[in-house]
Short mmCIF file of C-alpha atoms and ligand atoms in Angstrom, two decimals:
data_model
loop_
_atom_site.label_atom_id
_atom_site.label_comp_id
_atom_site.label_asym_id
_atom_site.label_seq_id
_atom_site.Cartn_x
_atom_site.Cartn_y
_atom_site.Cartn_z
CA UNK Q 1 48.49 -61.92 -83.23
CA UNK Q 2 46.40 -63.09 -86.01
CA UNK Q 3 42.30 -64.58 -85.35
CA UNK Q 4 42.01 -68.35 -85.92
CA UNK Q 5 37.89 -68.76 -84.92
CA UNK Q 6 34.85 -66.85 -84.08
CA UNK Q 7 31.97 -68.43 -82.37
CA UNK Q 8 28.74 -67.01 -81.33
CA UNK Q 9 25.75 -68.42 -79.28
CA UNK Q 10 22.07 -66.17 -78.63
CA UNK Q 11 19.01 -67.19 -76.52
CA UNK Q 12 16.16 -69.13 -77.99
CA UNK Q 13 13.64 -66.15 -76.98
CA UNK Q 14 13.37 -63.96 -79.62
CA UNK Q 15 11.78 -60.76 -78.59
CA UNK Q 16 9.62 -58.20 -81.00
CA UNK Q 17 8.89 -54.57 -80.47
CA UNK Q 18 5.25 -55.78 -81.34
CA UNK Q 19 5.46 -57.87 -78.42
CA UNK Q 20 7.06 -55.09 -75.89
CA UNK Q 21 4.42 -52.89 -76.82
CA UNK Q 22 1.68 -55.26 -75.22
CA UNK Q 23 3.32 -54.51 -71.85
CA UNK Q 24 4.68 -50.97 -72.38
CA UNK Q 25 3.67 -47.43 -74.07
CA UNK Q 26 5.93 -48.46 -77.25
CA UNK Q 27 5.73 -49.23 -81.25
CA UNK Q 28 7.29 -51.04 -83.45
CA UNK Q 29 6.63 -47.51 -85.35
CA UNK Q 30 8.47 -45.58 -82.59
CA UNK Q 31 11.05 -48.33 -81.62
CA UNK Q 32 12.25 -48.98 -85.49
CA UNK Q 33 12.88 -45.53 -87.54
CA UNK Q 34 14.90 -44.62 -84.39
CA UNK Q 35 17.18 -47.63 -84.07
CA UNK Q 36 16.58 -50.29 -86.99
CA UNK Q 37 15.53 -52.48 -84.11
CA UNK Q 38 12.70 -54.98 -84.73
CA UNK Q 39 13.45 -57.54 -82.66
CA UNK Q 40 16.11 -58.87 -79.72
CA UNK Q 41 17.09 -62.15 -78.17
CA UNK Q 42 16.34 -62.13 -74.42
CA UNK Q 43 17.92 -64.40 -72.26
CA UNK Q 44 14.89 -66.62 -70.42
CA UNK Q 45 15.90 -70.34 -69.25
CA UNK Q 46 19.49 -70.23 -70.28
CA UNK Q 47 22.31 -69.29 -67.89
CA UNK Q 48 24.68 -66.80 -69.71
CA UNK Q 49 27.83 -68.43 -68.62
CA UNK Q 50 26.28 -71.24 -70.96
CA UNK Q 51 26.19 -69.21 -73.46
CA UNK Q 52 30.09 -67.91 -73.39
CA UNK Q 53 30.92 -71.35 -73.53
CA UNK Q 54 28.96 -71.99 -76.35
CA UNK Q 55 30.38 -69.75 -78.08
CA UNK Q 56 33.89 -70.33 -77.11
CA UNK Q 57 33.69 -74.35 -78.24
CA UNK Q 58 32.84 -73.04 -81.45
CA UNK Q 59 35.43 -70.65 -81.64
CA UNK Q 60 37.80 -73.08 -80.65
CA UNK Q 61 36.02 -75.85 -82.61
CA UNK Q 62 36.94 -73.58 -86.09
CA UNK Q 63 40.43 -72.97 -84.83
CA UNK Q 64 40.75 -76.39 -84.42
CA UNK Q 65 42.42 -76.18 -81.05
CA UNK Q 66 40.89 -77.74 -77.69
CA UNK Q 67 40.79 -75.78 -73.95
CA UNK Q 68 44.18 -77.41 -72.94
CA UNK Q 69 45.94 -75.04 -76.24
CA UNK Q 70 44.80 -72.18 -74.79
CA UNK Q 71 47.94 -70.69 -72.44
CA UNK Q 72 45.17 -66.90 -71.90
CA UNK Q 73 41.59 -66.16 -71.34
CA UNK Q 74 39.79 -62.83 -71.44
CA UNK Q 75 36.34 -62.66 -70.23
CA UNK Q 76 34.32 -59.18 -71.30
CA UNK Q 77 31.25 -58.65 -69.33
CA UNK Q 78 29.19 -55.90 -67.59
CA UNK Q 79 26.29 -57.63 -65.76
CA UNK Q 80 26.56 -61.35 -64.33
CA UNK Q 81 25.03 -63.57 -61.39
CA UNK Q 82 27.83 -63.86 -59.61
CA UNK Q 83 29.96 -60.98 -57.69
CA UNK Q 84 33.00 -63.01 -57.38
CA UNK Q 85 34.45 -65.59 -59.31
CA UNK Q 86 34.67 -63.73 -62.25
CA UNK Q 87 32.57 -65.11 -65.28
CA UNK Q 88 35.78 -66.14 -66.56
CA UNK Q 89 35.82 -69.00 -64.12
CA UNK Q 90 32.38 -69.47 -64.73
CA UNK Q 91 33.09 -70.21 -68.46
CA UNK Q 92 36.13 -72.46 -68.04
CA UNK Q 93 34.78 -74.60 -65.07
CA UNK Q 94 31.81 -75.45 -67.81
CA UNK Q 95 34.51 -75.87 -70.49
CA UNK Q 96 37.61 -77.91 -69.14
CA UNK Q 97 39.91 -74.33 -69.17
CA UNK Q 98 42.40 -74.40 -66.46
CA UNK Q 99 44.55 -71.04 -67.77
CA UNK Q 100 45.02 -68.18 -66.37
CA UNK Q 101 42.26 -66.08 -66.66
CA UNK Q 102 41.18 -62.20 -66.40
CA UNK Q 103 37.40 -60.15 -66.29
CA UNK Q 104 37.25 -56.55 -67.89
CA UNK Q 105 34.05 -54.46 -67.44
CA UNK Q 106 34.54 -52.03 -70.26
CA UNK Q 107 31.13 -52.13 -71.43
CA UNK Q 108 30.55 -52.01 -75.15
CA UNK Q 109 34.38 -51.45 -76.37
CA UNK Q 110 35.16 -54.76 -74.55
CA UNK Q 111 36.30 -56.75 -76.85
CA UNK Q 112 38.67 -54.36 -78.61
CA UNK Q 113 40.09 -53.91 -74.91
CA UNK Q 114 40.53 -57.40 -75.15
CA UNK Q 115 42.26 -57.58 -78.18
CA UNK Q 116 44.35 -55.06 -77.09
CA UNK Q 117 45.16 -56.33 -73.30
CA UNK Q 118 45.99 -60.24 -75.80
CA UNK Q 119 47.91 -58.52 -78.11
CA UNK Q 120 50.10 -57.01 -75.36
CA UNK Q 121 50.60 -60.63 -74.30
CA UNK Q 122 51.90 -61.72 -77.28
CA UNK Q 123 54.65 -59.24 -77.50
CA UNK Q 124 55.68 -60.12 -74.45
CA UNK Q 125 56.21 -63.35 -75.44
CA UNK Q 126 53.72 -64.67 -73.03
CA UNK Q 127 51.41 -66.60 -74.77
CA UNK Q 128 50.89 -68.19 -77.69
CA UNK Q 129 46.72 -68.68 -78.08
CA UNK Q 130 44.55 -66.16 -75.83
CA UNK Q 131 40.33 -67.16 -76.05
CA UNK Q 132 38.44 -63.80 -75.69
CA UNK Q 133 34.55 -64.46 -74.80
CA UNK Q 134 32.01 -61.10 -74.82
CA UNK Q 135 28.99 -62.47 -73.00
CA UNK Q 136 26.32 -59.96 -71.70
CA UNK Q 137 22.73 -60.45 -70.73
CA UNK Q 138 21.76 -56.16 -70.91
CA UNK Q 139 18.39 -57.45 -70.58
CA UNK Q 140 18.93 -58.00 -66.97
CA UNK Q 141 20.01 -54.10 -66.17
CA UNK Q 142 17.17 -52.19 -67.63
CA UNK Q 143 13.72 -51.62 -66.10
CA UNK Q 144 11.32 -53.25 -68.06
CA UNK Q 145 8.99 -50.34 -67.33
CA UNK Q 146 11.48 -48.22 -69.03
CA UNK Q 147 10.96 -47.89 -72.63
CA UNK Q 148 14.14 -45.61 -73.33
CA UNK Q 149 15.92 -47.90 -72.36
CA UNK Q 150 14.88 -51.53 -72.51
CA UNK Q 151 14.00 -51.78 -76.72
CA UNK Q 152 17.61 -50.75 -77.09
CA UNK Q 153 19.35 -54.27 -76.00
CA UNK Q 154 19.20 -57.98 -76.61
CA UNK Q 155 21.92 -60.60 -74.61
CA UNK Q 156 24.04 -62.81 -76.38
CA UNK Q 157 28.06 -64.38 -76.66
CA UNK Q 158 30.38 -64.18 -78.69
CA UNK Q 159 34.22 -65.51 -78.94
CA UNK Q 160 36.98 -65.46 -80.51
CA UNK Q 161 40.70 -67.36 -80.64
CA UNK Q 162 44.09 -65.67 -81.53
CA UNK Q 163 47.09 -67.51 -82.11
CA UNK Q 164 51.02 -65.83 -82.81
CA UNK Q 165 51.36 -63.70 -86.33
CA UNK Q 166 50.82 -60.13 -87.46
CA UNK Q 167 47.74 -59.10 -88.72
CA UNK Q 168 46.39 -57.29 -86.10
CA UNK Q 169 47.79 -53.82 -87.37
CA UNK Q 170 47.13 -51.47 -84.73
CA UNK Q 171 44.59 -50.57 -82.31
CA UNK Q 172 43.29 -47.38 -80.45
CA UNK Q 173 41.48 -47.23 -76.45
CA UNK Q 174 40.16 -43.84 -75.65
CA UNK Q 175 38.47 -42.56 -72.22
CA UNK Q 176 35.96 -39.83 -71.25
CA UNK Q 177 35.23 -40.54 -67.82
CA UNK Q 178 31.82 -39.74 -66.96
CA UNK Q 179 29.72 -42.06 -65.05
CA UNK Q 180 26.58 -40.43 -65.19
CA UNK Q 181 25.77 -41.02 -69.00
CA UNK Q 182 25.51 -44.78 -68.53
CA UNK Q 183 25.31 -45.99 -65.29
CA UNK Q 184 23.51 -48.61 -62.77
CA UNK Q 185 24.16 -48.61 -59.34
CA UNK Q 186 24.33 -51.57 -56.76
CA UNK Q 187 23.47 -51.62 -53.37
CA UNK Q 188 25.82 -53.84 -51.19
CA UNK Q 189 25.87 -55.99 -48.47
CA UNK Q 190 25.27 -53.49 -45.83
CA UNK Q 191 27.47 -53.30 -42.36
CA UNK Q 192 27.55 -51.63 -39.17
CA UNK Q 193 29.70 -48.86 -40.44
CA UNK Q 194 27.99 -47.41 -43.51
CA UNK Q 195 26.80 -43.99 -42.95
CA UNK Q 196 26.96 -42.72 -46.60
CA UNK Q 197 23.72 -43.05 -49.01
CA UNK Q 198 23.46 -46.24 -50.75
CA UNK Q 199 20.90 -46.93 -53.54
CA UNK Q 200 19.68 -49.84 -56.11
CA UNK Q 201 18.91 -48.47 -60.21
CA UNK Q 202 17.99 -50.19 -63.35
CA UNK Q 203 20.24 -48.52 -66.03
CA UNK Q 204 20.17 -45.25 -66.47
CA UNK Q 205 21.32 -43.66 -69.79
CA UNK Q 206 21.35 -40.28 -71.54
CA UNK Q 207 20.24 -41.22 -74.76
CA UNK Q 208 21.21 -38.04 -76.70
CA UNK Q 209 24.73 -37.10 -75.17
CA UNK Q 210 25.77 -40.98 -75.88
CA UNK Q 211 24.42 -40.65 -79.66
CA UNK Q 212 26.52 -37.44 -79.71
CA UNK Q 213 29.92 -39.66 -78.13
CA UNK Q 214 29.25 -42.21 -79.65
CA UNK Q 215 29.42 -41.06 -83.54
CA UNK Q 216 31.91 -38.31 -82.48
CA UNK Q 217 34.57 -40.46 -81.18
CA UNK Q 218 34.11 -43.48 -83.38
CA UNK Q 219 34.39 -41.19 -86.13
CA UNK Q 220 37.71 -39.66 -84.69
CA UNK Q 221 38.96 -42.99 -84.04
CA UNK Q 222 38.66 -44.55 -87.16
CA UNK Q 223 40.28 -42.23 -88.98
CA UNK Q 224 43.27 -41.64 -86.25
CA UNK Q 225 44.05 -45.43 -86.61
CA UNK Q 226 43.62 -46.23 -90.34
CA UNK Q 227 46.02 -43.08 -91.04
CA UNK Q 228 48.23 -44.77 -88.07
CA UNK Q 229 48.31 -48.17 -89.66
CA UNK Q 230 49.54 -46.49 -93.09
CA UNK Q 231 45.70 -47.37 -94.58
CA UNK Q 232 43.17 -45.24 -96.30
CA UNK Q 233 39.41 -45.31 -95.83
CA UNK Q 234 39.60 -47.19 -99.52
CA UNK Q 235 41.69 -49.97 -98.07
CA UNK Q 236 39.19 -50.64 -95.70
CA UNK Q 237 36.99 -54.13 -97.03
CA UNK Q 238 34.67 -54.25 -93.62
CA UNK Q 239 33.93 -51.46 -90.83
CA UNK Q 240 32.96 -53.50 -88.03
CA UNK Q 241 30.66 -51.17 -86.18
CA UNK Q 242 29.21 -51.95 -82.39
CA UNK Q 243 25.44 -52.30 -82.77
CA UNK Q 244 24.06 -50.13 -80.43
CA UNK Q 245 21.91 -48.13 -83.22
CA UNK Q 246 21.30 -48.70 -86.88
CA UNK Q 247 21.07 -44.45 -87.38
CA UNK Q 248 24.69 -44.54 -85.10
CA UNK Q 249 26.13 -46.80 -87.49
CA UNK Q 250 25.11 -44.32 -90.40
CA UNK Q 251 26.05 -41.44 -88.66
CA UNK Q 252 29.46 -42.98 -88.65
CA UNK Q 253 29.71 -44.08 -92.39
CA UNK Q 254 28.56 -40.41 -93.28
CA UNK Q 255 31.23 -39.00 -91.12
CA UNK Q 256 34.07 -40.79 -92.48
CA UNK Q 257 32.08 -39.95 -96.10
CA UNK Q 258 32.05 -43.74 -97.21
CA UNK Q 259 29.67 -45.59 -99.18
CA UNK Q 260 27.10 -48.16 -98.32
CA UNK Q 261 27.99 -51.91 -98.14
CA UNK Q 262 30.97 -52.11 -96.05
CA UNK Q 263 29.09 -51.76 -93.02
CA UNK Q 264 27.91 -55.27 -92.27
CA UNK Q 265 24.89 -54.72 -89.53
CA UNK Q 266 22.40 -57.63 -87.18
CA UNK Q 267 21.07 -54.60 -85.51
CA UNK Q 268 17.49 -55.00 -86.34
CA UNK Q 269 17.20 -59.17 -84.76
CA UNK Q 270 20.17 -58.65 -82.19
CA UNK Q 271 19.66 -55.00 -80.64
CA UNK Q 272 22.86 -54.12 -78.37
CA UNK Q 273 24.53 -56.69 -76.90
CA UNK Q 274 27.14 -54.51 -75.24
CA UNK Q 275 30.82 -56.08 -75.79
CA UNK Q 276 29.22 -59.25 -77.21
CA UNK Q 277 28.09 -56.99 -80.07
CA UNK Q 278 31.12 -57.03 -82.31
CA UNK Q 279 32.48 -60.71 -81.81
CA UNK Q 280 28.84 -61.73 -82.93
CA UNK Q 281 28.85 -59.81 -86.19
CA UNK Q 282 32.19 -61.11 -86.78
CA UNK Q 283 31.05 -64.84 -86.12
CA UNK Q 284 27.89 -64.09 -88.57
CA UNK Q 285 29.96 -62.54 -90.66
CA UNK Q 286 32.77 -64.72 -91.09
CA UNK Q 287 30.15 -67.79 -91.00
CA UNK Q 288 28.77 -66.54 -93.92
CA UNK Q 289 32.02 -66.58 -95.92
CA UNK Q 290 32.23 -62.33 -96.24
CA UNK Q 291 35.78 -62.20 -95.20
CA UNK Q 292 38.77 -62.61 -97.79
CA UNK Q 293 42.51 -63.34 -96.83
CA UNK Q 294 43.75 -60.06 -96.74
CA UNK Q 295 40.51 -58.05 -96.22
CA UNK Q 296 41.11 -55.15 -93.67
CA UNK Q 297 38.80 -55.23 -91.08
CA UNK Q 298 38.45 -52.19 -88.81
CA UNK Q 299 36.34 -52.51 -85.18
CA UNK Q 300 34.81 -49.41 -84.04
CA UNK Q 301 32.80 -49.09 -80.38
CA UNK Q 302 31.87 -47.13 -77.89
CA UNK Q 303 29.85 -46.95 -74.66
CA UNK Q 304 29.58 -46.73 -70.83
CA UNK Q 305 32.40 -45.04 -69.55
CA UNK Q 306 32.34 -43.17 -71.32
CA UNK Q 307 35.05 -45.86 -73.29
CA UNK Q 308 35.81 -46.07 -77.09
CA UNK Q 309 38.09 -48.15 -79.02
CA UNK Q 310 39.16 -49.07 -82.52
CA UNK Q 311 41.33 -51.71 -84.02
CA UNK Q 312 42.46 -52.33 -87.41
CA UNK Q 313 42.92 -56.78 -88.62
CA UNK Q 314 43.81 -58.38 -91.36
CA UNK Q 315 42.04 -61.44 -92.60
N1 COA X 401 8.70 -45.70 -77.41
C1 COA X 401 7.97 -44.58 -77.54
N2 COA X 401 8.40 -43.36 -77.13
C2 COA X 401 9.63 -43.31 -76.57
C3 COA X 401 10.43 -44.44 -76.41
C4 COA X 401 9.92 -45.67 -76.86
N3 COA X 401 10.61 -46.84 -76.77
N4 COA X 401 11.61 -44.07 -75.83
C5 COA X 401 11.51 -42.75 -75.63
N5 COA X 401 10.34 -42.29 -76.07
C6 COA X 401 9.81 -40.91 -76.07
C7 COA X 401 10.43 -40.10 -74.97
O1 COA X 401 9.68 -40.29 -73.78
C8 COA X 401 10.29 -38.70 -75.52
O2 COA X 401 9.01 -38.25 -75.30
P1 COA X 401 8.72 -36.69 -74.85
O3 COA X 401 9.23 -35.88 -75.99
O4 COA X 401 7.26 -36.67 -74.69
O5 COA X 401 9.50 -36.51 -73.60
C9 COA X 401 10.44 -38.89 -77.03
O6 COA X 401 10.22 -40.29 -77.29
C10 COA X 401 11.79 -38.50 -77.58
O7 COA X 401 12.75 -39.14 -76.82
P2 COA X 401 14.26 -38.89 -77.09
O8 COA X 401 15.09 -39.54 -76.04
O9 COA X 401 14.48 -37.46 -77.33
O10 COA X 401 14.43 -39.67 -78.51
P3 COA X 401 15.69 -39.75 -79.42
O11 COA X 401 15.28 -39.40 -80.80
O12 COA X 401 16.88 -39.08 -78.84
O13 COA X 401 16.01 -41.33 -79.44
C11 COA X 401 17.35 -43.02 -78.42
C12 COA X 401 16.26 -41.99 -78.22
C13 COA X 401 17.62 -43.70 -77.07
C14 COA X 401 16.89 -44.06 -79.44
C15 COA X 401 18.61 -42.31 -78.93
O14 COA X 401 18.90 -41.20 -78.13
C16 COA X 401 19.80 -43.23 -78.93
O15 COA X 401 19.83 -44.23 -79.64
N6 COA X 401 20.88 -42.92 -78.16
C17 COA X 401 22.00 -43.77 -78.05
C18 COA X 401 21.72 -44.83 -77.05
C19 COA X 401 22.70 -45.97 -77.14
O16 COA X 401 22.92 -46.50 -78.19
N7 COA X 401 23.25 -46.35 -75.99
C20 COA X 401 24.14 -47.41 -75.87
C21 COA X 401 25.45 -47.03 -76.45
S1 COA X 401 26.58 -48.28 -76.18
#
């Protein structure tokens, strides 16, 4: 498959560590050197489903195709409203989409799974445009009390439209199943029969040991696929790191030993917008005019899951 638009859409409320630190025992001078955070946008009046779609008409909008061209639609998302439908439907009822349509919760890597699950679609002949929209309001799982965890995240959407060709060169999904580094729990509807223990949590994250993962595999990844694709590190014009942490992101580039300036970042106004993270960049980026016809492009991200994935694209 080969990418045809990005589109991206953030809430108006724009959130500064200076400001979280009138409510909780935080700095700016804590909150920054550790992350290259300053500020976040927080979702406040908007509904996030507006948000996806948003960002999908301007995906669409640059590919210069309308919902009806769209024959696939992949919805990434962690945290939503609504238990059932999925967001997906959320997103097309607002938009006019009547195709099939499928959720994935795989946290932060979400919208390389997504790329993944389209390109498998395409070589089965299936489909000929697939819409993927990463829309995730993190804001909303945290405890605001909690300042490990809340300064880390900011909501946002971001979208993007493939159509049939060849440039996406290879990608890479990789699982280390265990829960209890990232996790919230949900307490449901209860019934006459549950004995077990139920409870309700705000995220819940070990900071360190998802640091560790997170550079670890990434670096591991990108290296596995760029060698798999036939590619150097050299070939590489863009490494299109999730934003979960500006000192991550560096961790990576001195891993794979590579120079500053390919690393394109909107860490320090964005935070981590979980799965939304990487389509945004790309929108900004691309916006912005970075991206050359032939420029290799390679995704890296990682998260709750534990999940990581990689993909390598063409411009
Ligand atoms: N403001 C002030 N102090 C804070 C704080 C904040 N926002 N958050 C934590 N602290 C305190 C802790 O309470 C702790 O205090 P103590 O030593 O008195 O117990 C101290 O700072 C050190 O905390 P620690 O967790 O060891 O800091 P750290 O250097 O490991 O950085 C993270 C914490 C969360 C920034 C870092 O571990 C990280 O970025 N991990 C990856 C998280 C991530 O990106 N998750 C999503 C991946 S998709």
């Amino acid at each position: 498959m080969k990418l045809i638009g990005t589109g991206s859409a953030l809430p108006h409320r724009q959130v500064t560590n200076d400001e979280i630190s009138q409510f909780l025992d935080t700095s700016d001078a804590w909150i920054c050197p550790r992350t290259g955070i300053h500020s976040r946008h927080v979702i406040s009046d908007e509904q996030l489903e507006d948000l996806g779609a948003e960002a999908a008409r301007k995906a669409l909008e640059m590919a210069g195709l309308t919902p009806a061209d769209i024959d696939f639609f992949i919805c990434s998302n962690v945290v939503n409203e609504y238990m059932t439908p999925g967001l997906s439907c959320i997103i097309a009822h607002k938009m006019g989409l009547v195709c099939p349509m499928i959720d994935i919760n795989c946290a932060c890597p979400g919208f390389i799974y997504a790329m993944d699950i389209a390109e498998t679609y395409f070589q089965a002949g299936k489909v000929s445009n697939v819409l993927i929209v990463c829309a995730e309001e993190p804001s909303r799982m945290t405890s605001w009390e909690d300042r490990s965890t809340c300064v880390l995240f900011g909501d946002g959407a971001g979208a993007a439209v493939f159509t049939k060709g060849d440039k996406l060169k290879a990608t890479k999904l990789n699982a280390e199943p265990s829960p209890d580094k990232i996790c919230e729990y949900r307490r449901l509807m209860p019934t006459p029969f549950v004995t077990k223990e139920e409870h309700d949590s705000p995220l819940l994250m070990k900071g360190r040991e998802v640091f560790r993962f997170a550079v670890t595999t990434s670096v591991r990844d990108i290296r596995e696929l760029v060698e798999k694709s036939g590619l150097t590190l050299d070939d590489v014009n863009w490494f299109m790191i999730h934003q979960a942490n500006l000192r991550i992101v560096d961790a990576i580039r001195e891993g794979l030993g590579v120079e500053q300036g390919r690393f394109p970042t909107n860490i320090a106004d964005h935070g981590n917008s979980s799965s939304a993270s990487c389509p945004i960049l790309l929108d900004e980026c691309n916006r912005k005019g970075m991206f050359k016809p032939g420029d290799i492009l390679v995704f890296s991200a990682f998260g709750a899951g534990l999940l990581s994935a990689a993909a390598v694209l063409e411009w």
